[in-house]
Coordinates of C-alpha atoms in Angstrom, one line a residue:
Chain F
X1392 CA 14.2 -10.8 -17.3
X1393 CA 10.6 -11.6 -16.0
X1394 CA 7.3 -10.8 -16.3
X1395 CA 4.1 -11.3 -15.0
X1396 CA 0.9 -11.6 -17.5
X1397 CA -2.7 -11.7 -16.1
X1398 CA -4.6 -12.9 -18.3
X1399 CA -8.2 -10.7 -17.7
X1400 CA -8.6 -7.2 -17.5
X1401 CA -11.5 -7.4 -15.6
X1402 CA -13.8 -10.1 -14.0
X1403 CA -17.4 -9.3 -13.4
X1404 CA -18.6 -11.7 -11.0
X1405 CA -22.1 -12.3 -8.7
X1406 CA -22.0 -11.7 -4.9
X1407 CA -21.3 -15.4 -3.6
X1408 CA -20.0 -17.1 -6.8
X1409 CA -16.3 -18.5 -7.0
X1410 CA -14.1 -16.4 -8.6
X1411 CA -10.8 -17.5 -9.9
X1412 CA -7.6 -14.8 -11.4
X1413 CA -5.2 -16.0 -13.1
X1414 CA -1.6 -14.8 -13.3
X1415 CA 1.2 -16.7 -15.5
X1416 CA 4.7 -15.5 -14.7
X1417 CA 8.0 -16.4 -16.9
X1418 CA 11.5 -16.4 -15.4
X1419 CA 14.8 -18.3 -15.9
X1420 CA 14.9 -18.1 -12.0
X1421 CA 13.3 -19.3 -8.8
X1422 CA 10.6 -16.2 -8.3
X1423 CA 8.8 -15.1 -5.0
X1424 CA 4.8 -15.0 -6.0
X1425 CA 2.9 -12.3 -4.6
X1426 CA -1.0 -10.9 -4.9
X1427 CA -1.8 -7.4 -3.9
X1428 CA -5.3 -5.8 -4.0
X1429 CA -6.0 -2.1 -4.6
X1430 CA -9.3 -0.6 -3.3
X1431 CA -10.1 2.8 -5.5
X1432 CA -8.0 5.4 -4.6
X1433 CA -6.0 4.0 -1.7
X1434 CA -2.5 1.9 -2.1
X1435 CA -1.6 -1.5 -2.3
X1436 CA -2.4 -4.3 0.4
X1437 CA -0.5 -7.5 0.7
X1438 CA -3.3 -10.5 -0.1
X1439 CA -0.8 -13.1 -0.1
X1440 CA 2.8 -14.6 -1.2
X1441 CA 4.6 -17.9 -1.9
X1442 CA 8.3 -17.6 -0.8
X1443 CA 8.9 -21.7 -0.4
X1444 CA 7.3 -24.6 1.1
X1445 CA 3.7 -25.6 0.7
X1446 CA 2.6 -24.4 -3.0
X1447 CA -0.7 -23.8 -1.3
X1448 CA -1.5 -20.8 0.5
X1449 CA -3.7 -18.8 2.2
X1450 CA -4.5 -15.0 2.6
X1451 CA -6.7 -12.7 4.2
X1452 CA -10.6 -12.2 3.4
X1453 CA -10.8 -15.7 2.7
X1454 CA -8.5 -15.6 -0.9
X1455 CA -5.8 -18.4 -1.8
X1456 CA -3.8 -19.0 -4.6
X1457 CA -1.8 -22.2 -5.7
X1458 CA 1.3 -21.9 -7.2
X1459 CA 2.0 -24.1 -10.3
X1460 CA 6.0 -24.5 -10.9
X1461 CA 5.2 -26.2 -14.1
X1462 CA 2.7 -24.3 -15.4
X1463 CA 4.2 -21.4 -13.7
X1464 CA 1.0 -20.2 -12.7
X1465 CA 0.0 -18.3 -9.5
X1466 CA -3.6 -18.4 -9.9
X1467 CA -5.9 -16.4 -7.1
X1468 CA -9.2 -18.0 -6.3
X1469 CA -12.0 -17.5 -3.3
X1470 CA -14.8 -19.7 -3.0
X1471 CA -17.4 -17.4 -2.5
X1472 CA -16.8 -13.7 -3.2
X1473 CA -18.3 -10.3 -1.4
X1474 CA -19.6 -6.7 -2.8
X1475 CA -16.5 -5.6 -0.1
X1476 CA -13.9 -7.4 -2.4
X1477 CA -14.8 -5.6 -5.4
X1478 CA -11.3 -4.0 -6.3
X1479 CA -8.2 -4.5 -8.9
X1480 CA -5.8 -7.1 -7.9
X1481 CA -2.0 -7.3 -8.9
X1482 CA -0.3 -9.9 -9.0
X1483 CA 4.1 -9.6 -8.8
X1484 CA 6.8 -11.1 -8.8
X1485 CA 10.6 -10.7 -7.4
X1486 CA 13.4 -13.1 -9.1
X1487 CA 15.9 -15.1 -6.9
X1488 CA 19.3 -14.9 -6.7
X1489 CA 21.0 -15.0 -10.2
X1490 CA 18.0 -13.3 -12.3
X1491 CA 19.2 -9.9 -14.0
X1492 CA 15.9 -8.4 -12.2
X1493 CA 16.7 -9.6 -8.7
X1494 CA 14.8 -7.9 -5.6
X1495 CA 12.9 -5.5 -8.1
X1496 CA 8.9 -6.3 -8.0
X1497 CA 7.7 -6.4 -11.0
X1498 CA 3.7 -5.9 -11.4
X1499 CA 1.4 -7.7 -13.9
X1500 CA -1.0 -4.9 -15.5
X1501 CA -3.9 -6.0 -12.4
X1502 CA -7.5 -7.4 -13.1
X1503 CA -10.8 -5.4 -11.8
X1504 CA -12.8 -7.7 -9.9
X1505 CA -16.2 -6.3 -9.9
X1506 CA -18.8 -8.0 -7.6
X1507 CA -22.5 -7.6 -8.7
X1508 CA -25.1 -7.9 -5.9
Chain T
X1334 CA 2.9 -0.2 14.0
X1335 CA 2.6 -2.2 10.5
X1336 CA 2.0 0.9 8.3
X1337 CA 3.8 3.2 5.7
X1338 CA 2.6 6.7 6.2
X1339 CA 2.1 9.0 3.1
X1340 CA 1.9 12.7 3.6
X1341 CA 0.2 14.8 1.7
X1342 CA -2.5 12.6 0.7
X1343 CA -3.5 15.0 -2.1
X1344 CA -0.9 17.6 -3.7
X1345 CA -1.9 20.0 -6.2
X1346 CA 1.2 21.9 -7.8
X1347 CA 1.9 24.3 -11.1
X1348 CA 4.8 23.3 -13.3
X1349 CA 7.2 25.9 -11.5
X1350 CA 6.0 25.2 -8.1
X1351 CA 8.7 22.8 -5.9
X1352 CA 6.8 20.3 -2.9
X1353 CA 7.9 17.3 -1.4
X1354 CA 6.2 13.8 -0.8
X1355 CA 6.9 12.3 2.6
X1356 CA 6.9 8.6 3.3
X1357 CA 7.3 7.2 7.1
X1358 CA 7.6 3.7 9.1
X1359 CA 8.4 2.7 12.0
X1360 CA 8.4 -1.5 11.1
X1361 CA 12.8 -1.5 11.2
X1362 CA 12.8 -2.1 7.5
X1363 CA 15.9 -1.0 6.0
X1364 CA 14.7 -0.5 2.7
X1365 CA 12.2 1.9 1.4
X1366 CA 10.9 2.3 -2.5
X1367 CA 9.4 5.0 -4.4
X1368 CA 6.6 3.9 -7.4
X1369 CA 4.5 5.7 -9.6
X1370 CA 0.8 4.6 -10.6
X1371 CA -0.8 6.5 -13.7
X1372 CA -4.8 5.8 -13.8
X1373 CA -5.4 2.0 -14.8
X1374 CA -1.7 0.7 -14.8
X1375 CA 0.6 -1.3 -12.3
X1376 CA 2.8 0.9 -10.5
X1377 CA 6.5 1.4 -11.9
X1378 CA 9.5 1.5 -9.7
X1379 CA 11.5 4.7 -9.3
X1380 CA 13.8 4.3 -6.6
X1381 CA 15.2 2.2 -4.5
X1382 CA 17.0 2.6 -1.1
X1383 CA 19.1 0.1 1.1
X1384 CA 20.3 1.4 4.7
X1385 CA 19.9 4.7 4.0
X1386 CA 21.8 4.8 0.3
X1387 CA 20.3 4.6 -3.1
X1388 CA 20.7 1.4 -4.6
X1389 CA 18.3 1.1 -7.7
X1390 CA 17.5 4.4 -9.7
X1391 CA 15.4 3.6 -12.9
X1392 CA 16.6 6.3 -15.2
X1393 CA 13.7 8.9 -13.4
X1394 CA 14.0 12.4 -14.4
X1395 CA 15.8 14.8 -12.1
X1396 CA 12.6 16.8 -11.7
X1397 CA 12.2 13.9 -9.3
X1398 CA 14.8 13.9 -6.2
X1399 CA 14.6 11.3 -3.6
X1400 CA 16.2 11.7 -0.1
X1401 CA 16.5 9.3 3.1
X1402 CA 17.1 11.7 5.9
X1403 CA 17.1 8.0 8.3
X1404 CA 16.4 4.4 8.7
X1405 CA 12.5 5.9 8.9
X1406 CA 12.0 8.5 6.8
X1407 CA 11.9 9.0 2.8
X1408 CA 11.2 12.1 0.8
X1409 CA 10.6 13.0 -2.6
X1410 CA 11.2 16.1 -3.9
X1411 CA 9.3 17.8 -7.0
X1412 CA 10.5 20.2 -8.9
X1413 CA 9.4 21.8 -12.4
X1414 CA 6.8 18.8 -13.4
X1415 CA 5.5 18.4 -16.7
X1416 CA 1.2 17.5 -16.3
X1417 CA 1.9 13.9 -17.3
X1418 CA 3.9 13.9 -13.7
X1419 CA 0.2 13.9 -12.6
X1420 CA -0.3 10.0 -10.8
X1421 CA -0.3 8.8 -7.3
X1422 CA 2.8 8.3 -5.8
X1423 CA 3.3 5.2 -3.8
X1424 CA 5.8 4.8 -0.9
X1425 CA 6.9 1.0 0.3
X1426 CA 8.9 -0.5 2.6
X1427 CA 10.2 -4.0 3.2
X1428 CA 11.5 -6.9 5.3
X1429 CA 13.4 -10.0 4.2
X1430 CA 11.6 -13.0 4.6
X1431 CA 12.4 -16.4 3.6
X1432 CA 15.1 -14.6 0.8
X1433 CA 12.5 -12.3 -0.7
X1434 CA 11.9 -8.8 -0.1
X1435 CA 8.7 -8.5 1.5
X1436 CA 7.0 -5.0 0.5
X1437 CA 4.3 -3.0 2.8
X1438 CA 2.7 -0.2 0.9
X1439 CA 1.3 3.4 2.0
X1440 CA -2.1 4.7 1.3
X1441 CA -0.2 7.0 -1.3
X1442 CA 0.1 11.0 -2.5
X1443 CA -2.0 12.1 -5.4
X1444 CA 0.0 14.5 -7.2
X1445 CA -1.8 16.9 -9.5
X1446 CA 0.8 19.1 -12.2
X1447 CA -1.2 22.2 -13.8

């Protein structure tokens, strides 16, 4: 089976700092890495994923994570955050082929980013 | 169009009432999900369909009925809920890409039980 731990509940943070989320995952399986954010009392938006290639990647409103194969780590960072981004953030993941929890996206239990002014 | 549509945004319903959630896109995604968020957790899967036919149900109560009328359109239908039914109710749809299931979210339903 897999899972998906994030490791802080919440993140309080200054407008313009760095802010950095982390998000372990375990799995006996390749895993497809996503990051969703959730702004009060509206769904889920797509941030970013890692499907293959480049273990770098970018999202929209300036976010990126790196994924970390042998840390298996997705960690979420932005350089400089905003009051706007000031939401929880989930990340998930969906085994491969040949893990017992293929195609089903399991959440981690999210992190409140909150951005201070 | 790039978005899941969730209607009623807000549903308020006694424990003997019956009302349906309705879920719409228009993206060609063959498969459509039903999840449930309670206040401060990740939301949980409920059901799954693939071309139209159920493919994953995770042991949800029958209180909870799904239905895909089409490729577009998903219901859920409520009957006799219990208060801690009370969560928003989140609707997906996704694409293959690259192997994975991609998923696009709707805005959601909030669903009151009294």
């Amino acid at each position: 089976a897999q899972s998906v731990t994030q490791l802080d509940s919440q993140v309080p943070v200054f407008e313009e700092a760095p802010v950095e989320l982390r998000c372990n995952y375990s799995s006996s399986v390749s895993v497809y890495l996503f990051w969703y954010v959730q702004y009060p009392n509206q769904g889920l938006q797509l941030l970013l994923k890692y499907l293959s290639g480049s273990t770098l990647v970018k999202g929209i409103n300036g976010f990126e994570a790196e994924f970390n194969k042998s840390q298996t780590s997705f960690h979420l960072r932005k350089p400089s955050v905003h009051i706007s981004d000031t939401a929880e953030y989930f990340c998930a993941v969906i085994q491969g082929a040949g893990g017992t929890s293929y195609g089903k996206l399991t959440f981690g239990q999210g992190t409140i980013l909150t951005v201070h002014p | 169009d790039t978005e899941v549509t969730q209607t009623p945004k807000h549903l308020v319903m006694g424990m003997t009432n019956k009302k349906s959630l309705k879920c719409e896109q228009h993206m060609g995604h063959r498969a459509m999900y039903w999840y449930k968020q309670k206040a401060k957790k990740p939301p949980e899967l409920m059901f799954v369909y693939s071309y139209e036919k159920l493919s994953i149900n995770e042991s949800v109560p029958s209180r909870f009925s799904p239905e895909c009328p089409n490729s577009s359109l998903l219901n859920l239908h409520l009957h006799a809920l219990q208060p801690e039914d009370s969560a928003l109710y989140l609707c997906a749809s996704s694409a293959r890409v690259s192997g994975a299931n991609v998923l696009t979210f709707g805005a959601g339903s909030r669903l009151t039980v009294l």
